[in-house]
Short mmCIF file of C-alpha atoms in Angstrom, two decimals:
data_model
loop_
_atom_site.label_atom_id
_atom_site.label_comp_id
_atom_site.label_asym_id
_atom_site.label_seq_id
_atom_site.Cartn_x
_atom_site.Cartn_y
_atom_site.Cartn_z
CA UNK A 1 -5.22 4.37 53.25
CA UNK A 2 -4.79 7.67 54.83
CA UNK A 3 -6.88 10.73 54.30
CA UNK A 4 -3.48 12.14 52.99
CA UNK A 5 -3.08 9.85 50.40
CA UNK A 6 -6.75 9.44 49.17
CA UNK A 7 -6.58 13.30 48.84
CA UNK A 8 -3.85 12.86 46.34
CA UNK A 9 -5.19 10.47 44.59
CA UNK A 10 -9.02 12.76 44.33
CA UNK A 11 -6.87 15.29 42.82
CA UNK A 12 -4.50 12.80 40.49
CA UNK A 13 -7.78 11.93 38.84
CA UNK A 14 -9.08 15.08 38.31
CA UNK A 15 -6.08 15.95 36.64
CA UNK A 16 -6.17 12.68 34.80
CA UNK A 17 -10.18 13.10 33.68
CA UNK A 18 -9.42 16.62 32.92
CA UNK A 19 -6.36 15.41 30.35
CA UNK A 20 -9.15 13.02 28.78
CA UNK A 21 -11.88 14.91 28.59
CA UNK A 22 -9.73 18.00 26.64
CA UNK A 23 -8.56 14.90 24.48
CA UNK A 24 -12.45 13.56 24.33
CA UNK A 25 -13.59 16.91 22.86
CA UNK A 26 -10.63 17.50 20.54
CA UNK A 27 -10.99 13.88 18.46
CA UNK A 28 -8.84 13.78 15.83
CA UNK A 29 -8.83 17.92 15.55
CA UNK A 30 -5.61 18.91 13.96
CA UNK A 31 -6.56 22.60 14.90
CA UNK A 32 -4.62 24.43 16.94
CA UNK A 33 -6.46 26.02 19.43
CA UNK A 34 -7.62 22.44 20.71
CA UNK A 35 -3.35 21.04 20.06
CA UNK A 36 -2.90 23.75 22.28
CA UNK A 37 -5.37 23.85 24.96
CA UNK A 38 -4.19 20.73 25.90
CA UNK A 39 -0.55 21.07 25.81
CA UNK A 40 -1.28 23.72 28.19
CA UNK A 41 -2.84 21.91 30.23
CA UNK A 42 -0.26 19.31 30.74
CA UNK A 43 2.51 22.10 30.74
CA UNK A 44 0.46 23.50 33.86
CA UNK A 45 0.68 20.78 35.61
CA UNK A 46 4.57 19.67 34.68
CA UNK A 47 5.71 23.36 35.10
CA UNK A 48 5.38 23.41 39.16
CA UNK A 49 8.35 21.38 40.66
CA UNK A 50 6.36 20.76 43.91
CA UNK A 51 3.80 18.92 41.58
CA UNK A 52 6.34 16.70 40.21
CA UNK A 53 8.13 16.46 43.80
CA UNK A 54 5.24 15.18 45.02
CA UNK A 55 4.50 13.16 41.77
CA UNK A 56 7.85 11.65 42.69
CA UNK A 57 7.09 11.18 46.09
CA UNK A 58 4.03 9.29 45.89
CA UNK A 59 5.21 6.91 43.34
CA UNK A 60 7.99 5.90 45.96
CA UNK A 61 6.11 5.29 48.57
CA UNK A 62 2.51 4.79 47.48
CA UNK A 63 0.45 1.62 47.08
CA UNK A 64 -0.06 -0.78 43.81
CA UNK A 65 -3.63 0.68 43.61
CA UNK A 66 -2.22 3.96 43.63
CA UNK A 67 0.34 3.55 40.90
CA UNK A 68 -2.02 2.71 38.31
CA UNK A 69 -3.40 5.99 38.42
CA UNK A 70 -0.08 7.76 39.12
CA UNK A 71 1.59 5.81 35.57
CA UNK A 72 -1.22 6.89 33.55
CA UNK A 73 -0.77 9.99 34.09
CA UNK A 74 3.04 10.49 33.78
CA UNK A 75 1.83 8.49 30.32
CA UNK A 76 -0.63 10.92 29.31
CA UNK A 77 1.83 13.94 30.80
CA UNK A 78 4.39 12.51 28.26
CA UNK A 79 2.85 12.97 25.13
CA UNK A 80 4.27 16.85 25.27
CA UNK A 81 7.97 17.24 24.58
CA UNK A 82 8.60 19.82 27.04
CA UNK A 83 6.46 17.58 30.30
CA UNK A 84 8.51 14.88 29.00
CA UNK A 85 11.58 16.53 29.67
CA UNK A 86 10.47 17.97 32.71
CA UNK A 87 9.30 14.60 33.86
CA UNK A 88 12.51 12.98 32.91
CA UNK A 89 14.69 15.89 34.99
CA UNK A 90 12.59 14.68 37.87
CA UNK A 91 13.72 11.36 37.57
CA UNK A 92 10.98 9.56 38.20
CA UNK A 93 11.95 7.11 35.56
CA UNK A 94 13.48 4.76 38.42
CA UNK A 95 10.60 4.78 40.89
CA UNK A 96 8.13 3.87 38.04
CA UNK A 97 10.75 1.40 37.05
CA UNK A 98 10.61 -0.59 40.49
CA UNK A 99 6.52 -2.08 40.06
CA UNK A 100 8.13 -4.33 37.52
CA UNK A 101 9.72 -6.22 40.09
CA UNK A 102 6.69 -5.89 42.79
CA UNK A 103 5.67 -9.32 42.73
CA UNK A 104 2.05 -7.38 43.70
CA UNK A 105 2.22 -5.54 39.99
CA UNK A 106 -1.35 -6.19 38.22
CA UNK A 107 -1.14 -6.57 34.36
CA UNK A 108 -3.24 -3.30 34.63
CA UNK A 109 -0.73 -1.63 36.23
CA UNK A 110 1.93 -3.27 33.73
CA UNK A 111 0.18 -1.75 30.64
CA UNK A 112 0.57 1.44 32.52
CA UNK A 113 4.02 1.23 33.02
CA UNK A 114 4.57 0.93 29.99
CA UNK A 115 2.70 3.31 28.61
CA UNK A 116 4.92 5.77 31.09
CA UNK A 117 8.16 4.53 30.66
CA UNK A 118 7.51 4.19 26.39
CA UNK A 119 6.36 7.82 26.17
CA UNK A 120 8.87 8.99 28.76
CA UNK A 121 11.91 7.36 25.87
CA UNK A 122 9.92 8.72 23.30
CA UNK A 123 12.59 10.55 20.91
CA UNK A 124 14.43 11.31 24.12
CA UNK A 125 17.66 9.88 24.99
CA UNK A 126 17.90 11.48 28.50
CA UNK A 127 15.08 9.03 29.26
CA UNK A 128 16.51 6.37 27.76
CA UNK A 129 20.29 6.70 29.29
CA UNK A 130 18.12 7.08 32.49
CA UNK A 131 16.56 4.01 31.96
CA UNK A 132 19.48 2.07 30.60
CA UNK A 133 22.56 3.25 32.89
CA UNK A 134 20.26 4.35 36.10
CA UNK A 135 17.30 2.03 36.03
CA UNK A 136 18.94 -1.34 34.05
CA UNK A 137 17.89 -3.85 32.03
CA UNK A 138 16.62 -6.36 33.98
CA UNK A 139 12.92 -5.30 34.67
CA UNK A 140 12.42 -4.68 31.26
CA UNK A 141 13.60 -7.53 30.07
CA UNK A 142 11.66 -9.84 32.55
CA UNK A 143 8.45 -8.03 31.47
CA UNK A 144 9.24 -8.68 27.98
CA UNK A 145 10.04 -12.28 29.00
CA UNK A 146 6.55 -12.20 30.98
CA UNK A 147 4.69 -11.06 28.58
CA UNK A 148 5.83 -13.39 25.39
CA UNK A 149 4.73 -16.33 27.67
CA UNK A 150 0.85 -15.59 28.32
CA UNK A 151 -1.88 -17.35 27.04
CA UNK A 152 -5.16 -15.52 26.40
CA UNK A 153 -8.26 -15.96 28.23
CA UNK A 154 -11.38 -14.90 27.15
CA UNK A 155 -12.18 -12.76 30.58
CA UNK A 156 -8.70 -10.92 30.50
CA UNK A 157 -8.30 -11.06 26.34
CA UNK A 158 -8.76 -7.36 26.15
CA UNK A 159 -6.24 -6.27 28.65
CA UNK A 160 -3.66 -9.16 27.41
CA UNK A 161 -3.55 -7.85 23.98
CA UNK A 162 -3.37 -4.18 25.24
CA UNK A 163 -0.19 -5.35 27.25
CA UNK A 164 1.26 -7.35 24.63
CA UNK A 165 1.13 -4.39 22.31
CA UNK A 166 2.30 -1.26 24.79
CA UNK A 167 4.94 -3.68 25.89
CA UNK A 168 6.12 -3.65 22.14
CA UNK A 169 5.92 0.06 21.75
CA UNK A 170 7.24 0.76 24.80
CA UNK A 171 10.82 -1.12 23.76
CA UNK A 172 10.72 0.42 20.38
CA UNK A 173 10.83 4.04 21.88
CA UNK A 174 13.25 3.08 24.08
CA UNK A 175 15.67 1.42 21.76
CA UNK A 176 14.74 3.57 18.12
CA UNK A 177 17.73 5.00 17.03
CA UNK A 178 19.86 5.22 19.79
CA UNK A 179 23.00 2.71 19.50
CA UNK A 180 24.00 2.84 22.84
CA UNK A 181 20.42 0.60 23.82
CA UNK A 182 20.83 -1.53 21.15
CA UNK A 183 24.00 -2.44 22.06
CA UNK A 184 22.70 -3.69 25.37
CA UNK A 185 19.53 -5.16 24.03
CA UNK A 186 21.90 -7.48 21.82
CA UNK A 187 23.93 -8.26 24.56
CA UNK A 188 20.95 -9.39 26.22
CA UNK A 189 19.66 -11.90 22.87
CA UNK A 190 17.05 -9.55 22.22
CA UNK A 191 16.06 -11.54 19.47
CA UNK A 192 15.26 -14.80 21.47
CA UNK A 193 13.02 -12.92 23.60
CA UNK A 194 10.90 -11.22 20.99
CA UNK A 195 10.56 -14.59 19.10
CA UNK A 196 7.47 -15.75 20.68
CA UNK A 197 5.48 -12.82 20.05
CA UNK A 198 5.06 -14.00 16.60
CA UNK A 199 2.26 -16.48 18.24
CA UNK A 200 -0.01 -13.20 18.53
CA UNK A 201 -0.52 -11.67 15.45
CA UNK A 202 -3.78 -12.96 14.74
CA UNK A 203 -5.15 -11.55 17.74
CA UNK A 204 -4.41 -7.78 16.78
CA UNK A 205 -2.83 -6.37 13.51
CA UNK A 206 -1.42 -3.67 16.10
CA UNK A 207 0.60 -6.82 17.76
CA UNK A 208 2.05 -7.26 13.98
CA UNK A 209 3.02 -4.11 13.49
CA UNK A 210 4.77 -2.52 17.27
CA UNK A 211 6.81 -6.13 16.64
CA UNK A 212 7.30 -5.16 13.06
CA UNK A 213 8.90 -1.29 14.34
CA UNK A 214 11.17 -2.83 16.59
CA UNK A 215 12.60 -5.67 14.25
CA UNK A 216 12.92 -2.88 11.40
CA UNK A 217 14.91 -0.62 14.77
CA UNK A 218 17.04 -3.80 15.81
CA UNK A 219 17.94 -4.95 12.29
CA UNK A 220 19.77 -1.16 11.30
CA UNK A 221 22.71 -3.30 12.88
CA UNK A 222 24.60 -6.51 12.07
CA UNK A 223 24.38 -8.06 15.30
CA UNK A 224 20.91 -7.60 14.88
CA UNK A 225 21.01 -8.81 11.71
CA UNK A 226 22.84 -11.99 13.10
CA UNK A 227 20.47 -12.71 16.30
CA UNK A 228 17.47 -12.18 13.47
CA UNK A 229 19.04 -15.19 11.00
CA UNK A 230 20.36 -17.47 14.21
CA UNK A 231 16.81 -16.95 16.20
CA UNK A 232 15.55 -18.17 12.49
CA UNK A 233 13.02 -15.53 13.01
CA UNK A 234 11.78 -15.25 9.37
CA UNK A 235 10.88 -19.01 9.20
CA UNK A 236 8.78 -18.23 12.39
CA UNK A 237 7.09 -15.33 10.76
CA UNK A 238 6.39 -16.46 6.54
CA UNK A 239 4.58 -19.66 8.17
CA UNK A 240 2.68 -17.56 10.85
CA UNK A 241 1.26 -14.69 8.26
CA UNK A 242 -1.82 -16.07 6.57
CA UNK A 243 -4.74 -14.39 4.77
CA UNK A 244 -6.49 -13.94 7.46
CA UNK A 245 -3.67 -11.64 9.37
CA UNK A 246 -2.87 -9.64 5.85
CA UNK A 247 -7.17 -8.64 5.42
CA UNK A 248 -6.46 -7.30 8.48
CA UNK A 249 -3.78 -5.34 8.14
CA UNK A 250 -5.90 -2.46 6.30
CA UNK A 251 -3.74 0.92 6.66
CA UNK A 252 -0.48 -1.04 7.49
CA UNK A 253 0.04 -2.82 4.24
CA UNK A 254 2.50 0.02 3.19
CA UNK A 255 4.55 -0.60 6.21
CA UNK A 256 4.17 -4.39 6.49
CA UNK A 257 5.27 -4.58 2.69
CA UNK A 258 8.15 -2.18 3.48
CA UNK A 259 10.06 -3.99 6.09
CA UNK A 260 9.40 -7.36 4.79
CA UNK A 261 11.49 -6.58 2.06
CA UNK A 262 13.80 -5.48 4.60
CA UNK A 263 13.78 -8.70 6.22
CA UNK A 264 14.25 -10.75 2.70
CA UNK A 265 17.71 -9.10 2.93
CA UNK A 266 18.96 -10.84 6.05
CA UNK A 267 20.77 -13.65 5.48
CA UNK A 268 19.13 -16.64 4.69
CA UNK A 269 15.98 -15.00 4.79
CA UNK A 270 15.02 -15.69 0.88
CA UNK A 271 15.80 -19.08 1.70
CA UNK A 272 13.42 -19.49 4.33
CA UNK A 273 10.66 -18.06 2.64
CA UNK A 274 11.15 -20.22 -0.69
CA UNK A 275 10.58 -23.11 2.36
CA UNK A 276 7.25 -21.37 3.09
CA UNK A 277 3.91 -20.64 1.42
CA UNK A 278 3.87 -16.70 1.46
CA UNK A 279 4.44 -15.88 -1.74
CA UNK A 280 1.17 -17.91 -2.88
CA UNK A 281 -0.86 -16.36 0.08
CA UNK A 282 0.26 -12.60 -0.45
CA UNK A 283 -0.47 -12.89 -4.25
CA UNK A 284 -3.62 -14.68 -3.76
CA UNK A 285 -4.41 -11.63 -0.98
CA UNK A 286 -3.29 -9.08 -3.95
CA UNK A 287 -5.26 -10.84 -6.54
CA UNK A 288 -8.71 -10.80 -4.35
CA UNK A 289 -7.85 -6.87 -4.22
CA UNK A 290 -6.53 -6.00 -7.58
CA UNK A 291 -8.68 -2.93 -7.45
CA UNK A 292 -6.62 -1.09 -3.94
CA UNK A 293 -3.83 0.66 -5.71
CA UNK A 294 -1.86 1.31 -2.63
CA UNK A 295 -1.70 -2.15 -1.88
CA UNK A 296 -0.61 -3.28 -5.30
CA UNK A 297 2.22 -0.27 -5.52
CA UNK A 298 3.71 -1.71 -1.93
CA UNK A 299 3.29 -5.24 -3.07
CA UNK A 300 4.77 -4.30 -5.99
CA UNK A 301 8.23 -2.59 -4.26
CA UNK A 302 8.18 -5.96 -1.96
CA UNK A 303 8.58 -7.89 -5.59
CA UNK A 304 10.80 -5.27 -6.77
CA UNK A 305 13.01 -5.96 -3.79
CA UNK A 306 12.72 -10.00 -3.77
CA UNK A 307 13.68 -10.18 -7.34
CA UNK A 308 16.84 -8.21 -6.46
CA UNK A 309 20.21 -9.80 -7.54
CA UNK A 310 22.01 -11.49 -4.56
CA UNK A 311 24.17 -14.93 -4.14
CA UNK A 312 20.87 -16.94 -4.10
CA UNK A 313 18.93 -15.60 -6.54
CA UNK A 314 17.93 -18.74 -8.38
CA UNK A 315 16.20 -19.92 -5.63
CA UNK A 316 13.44 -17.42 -6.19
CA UNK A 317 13.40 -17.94 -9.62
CA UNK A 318 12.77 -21.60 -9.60
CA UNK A 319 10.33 -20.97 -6.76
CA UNK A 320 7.68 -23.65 -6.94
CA UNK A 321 7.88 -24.55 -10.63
CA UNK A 322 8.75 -20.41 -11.60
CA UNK A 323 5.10 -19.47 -9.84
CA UNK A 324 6.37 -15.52 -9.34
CA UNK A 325 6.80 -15.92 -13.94
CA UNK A 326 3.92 -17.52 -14.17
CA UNK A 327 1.96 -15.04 -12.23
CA UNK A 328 3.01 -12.62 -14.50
CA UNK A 329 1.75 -14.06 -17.47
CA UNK A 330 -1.55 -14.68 -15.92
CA UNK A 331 -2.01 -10.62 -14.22
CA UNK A 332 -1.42 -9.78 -18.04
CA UNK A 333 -4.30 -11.86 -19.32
CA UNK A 334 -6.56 -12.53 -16.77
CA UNK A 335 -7.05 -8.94 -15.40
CA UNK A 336 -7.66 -5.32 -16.05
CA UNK A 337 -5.81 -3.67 -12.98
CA UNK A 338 -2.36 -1.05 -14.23
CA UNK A 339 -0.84 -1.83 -10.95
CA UNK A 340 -0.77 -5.46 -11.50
CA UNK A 341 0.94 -4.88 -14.96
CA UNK A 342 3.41 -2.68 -13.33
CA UNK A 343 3.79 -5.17 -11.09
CA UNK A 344 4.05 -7.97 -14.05
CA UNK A 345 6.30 -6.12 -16.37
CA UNK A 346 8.86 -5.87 -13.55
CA UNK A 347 8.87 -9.52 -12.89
CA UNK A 348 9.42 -10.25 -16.40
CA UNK A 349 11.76 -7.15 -16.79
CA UNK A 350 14.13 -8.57 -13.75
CA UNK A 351 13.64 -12.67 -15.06
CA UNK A 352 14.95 -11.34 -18.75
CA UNK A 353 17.62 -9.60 -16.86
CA UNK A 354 18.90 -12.23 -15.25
CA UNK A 355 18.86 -14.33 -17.88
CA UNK A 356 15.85 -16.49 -16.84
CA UNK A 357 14.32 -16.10 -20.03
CA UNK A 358 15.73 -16.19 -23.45
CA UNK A 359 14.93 -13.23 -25.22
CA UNK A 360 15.12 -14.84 -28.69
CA UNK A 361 12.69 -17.28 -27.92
CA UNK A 362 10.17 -14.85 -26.77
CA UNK A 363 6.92 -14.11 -28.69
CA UNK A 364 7.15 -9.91 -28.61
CA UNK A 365 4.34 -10.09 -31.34
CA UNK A 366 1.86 -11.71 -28.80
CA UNK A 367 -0.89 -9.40 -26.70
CA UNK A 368 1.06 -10.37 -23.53
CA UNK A 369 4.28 -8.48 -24.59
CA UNK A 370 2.67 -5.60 -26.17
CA UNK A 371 0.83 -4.61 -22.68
CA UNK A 372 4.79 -5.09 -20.90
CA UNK A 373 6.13 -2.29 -23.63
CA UNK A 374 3.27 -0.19 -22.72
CA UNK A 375 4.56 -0.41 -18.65
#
C-alpha cells in the first residue's frame, strides 16, 4: 500500500472516529445544539467537492481493505439530507455499487455497503434512479440472493445477523414508495427471493421487522400482492412465528400487529392461516400479558381486521371448533383486563353481525352480556 493511500485512509478514520465520537457523546439527545454539531460536522466534510472527488476517487481505485472504511463513512455521511444529496450528485453510488460483484468482497464490507447504498436511497429518489437506471439490478439482487442462503455459525453469528438485517433495510429504502423500483423488483420475482428470510426471525426481532417494512412497501401493489399469494408467503410466515419470536418483539408489537392484518387481506391469506396455529399462539401470548395495554389495543385492531367481512369469512368463524367465540366468552369471565373486553365485545359484536349467533337465543340477562353493553 502506498504512503499515498495509507495517508488517506489515517485521515478517512479520523473523520470516521470524529462522526462517532460526536454521536457517542450525544446518545439519544434530542437537543439541538448536539443534532446540530453533528450535522455540521458531516456538512463540513460533504460541502468541499475535492473531498468528495477524492472520496470518489479512492473508492474506484482503492483496495477491499480500504472500502470498508470508505462505505462506512459515505453511510454515516448519509444520515444528513443535504450530504446525502451532495453524495448522490457525486455519483459515487456506482463505484460503491461494483464490491458487490468483487468476488474479494468480505461480508464486513457487504454490511457496509449496504449501510451506504440504504442511507444513500433513503427518501431520495435521485439515489434510487441512480441506482436503478445507472447502477442495475443485478448486484443487488445477487446480494439479496447471497444473503437468504447463509447458515449461521457461532464465530461469524454476530456479523451474519447484522448483514441479514442492513441487507433488508437497505432494499426497503431503496424501493419505499417509489413505483418506478417496484416495478423492477417485481419483474425480478422479488417475492421468491425474500422468501427464505423467513428462516431468521428467531435469531433477531430486527430480522422480523426490516422483512416486515419491505413486504408492507411491496404489497401497496397488486403484482405484489400476486407474487405474495403465489410465493405462498403467509403459510411460510403463520407456521414460522411462535411465542418465542412474539416475547421478543417488545416495542414492535404495534407494527407487527399492523401489517399482519395487512397481510390477512391478500388473497388466500385467511385461508392459510385457518391451516396454521397462530391464532392459538398470539392469544395465548396476549393472555400471558393481559396487563400491556398497547399490546392488547394492536391485538385488538389485528381481530378487528380478521373478523372483517370478505368472500371467506366463514372460515374464520368456524376456526377450530369457533375458538376466536369461545375466547370471548372466556376474556369476559376469566379476567379483569378492559382491553380484553374491548377486545371480546368486538368479537361477539362482528359474530352477531354476521349472523353467527342468533340473537334470540342469547342470554342478555347473564353477567357475560352485561360487561359487552358496558364496552
Amino acid at each position: 500500500m502506498s504512503s499515498e493511500s495509507t495517508d488517506s485512509n489515517c485521515y478517512y478514520n479520523s473523520v470516521l472516529k470524529s462522526l462517532k465520537n460526536l454521536e457517542l457523546e450525544s446518545g439519544d439527545s434530542e437537543e439541538t445544539e448536539s443534532i446540530s454539531k453533528i450535522a455540521d460536522h458531516r456538512q463540513q466534510f460533504c460541502s468541499d467537492v475535492s473531498n468528495l472527488e477524492k472520496l470518489k476517487n479512492d473508492l474506484e481505485n482503492g483496495s477491499i481493505e480500504s472500502a470498508v472504511c470508505l462505505c462506512e463513512l459515505i453511510a454515516e455521511l448519509a444520515k444528513d439530507e443535504k450530504c446525502r444529496n451532495q453524495l448522490v450528485q457525486a455519483e459515487l453510488l456506482p463505484a460503491i455499487n461494483k464490491y458487490l460483484s468483487n468476488p474479494k468482497s468480505t461480508n464486513i464490507l457487504r454490511i457496509q455497503i449496504c449501510r451506504a447504498i440504504g442511507n444513500l436511497c433513503y427518501e431520495n429518489d435521485d439515489g434510487r434512479s441512480m441506482l436503478l437506471n445507472t447502477c442495475g439490478l443485478d448486484n443487488l439482487i445477487d446480494l439479496l440472493n447471497y444473503t437468504g442462503s447463509i447458515s449461521f455459525t457461532d464465530e461469524q453469528k454476530h456479523h451474519l445477523i447484522k448483514l441479514v438485517i442492513v441487507s433488508l433495510g437497505c432494499l426497503h429504502n431503496f424501493a419505499n414508495d417509489n413505483d418506478c423500483v417496484r416495478k423492477a423488483l417485481y419483474d425480478k420475482n422479488i417475492m421468491s427471493i425474500l422468501k427464505p428470510f423467513v428462516k431468521f426471525f428467531k435469531t433477531d426481532a430486527g430480522v422480523l421487522m426490516y422483512f416486515f417494512s419491505c413486504i408492507e412497501n411491496l404489497i401497496e401493489q397488486d403484482e405484489g400482492k400476486m407474487q405474495f399469494s403465489q410465493e405462498k408467503i403467509a403459510l411460510d410466515l403463520y407456521n414460522s412465528i411462535d411465542s418465542q419470536i412474539l416475547e421478543n418483539l417488545d416495542s414492535y408489537n404495534e407494527d407487527f400487529f399492523r401489517i399482519m392484518s395487512l397481510i390477512n387481506e391478500i388473497n388466500n391469506s385467511k385461508e392459510i392461516l385457518c391451516m396454521t396455529n397462530f391464532i392459538e399462539i398470539a392469544v395465548d401470548f396476549i393472555e400471558k400479558n393481559e396487563n400491556d395495554v398497547d399490546l392488547l389495543r394492536n391485538f385488538g385492531g389485528f381481530l378487528t381486521n380478521l373478523l372483517a367481512s370478505d368472500d371467506n369469512i366463514d372460515m374464520i368463524y368456524q376456526y377450530k371448533d369457533n375458538f376466536i367465540l369461545d375466547k370471548a366468552v372466556e376474556w369476559f369471565e376469566k379476567f379483569q383486563s378492559e382491553q380484553l373486553y374491548l377486545a371480546a365485545a368486538v368479537i361477539v359484536a362482528n359474530y352477531m353481525r354476521n349472523g353467527k349467533i342468533e340473537r334470540n337465543k342469547m342470554k342478555f340477562d347473564s353477567p357475560f352480556f352485561s360487561k359487552i353493553q358496558k364496552h
